[in-house]
Amino acid sequence: MKKRVAIFISGSGSNMVRLVEDMADPDHPAEAVLVLANSADAGGLAKARALGVPTVSVDHRPFKGDRPAFEAALQTELDKVNPDILCLAGFMRVLTESFVAPWEGKMLNIHPSLLPKYKGLHTHARALEAGDAEHGCTVHMVTPLLDDGPILGQARVPVQDGDTPDTLAARVLPQEHRLYPACLRHFAAGDTSRIDL
Ligand code: GRF
């Protein structure tokens, strides 16, 4: 039986598209069963529909900061498709411990830095400010602590003279698109060996 995967997005969904395209391979151990966004305006929703994946949006704004109520609405949508694995792909809402705890060991995230460096936001600018020679991205298991769980894989890129946060982000994103599908394929097959690109 293929593992059922739900994917959470907030924006353009380029990582989501790579995950879904990779899962189109008949030999892939998983299948995409839902793409959920926290805004109906997320550009990735139309891309998911074009790839034949059911979509739904649960807008966080009407909940006015009531995280438990927002997360209950997320879980209600997940219960409808009963996924085995949850992938966060550019999902920009921080999930609370009460939502994460039941999903621990089954939820993955991609973060645009070489964790444990630069948890949180503005990772490219912070790597430049620190004068780092290399930067990259990380796929990790999600735990209640932000950007903190066990690492499944990392991809590294050189920081070049004259780099700006935008040029660095543009060098990291294609690596994200290679790393996340590779890590999900491994994870869904039960292979927890680390991937380094
Ligand atoms: C990616 O850089 C991801 O690492 C970060 O948000 C960006 C989203 O990209 N969390 P996309 O929505 O997958 O195109």
PDB file of C-alpha atoms in Angstrom, residues 45 152 156:
ATOM      1  CA  LEU A  45      -3.403  25.607  -5.242  1.00  0.00           C
ATOM      2  CA  LEU A 152      16.763  13.703   7.034  1.00  0.00           C
ATOM      3  CA  ARG A 156      24.862  22.816   0.229  1.00  0.00           C
TER       4      ARG A 156
END
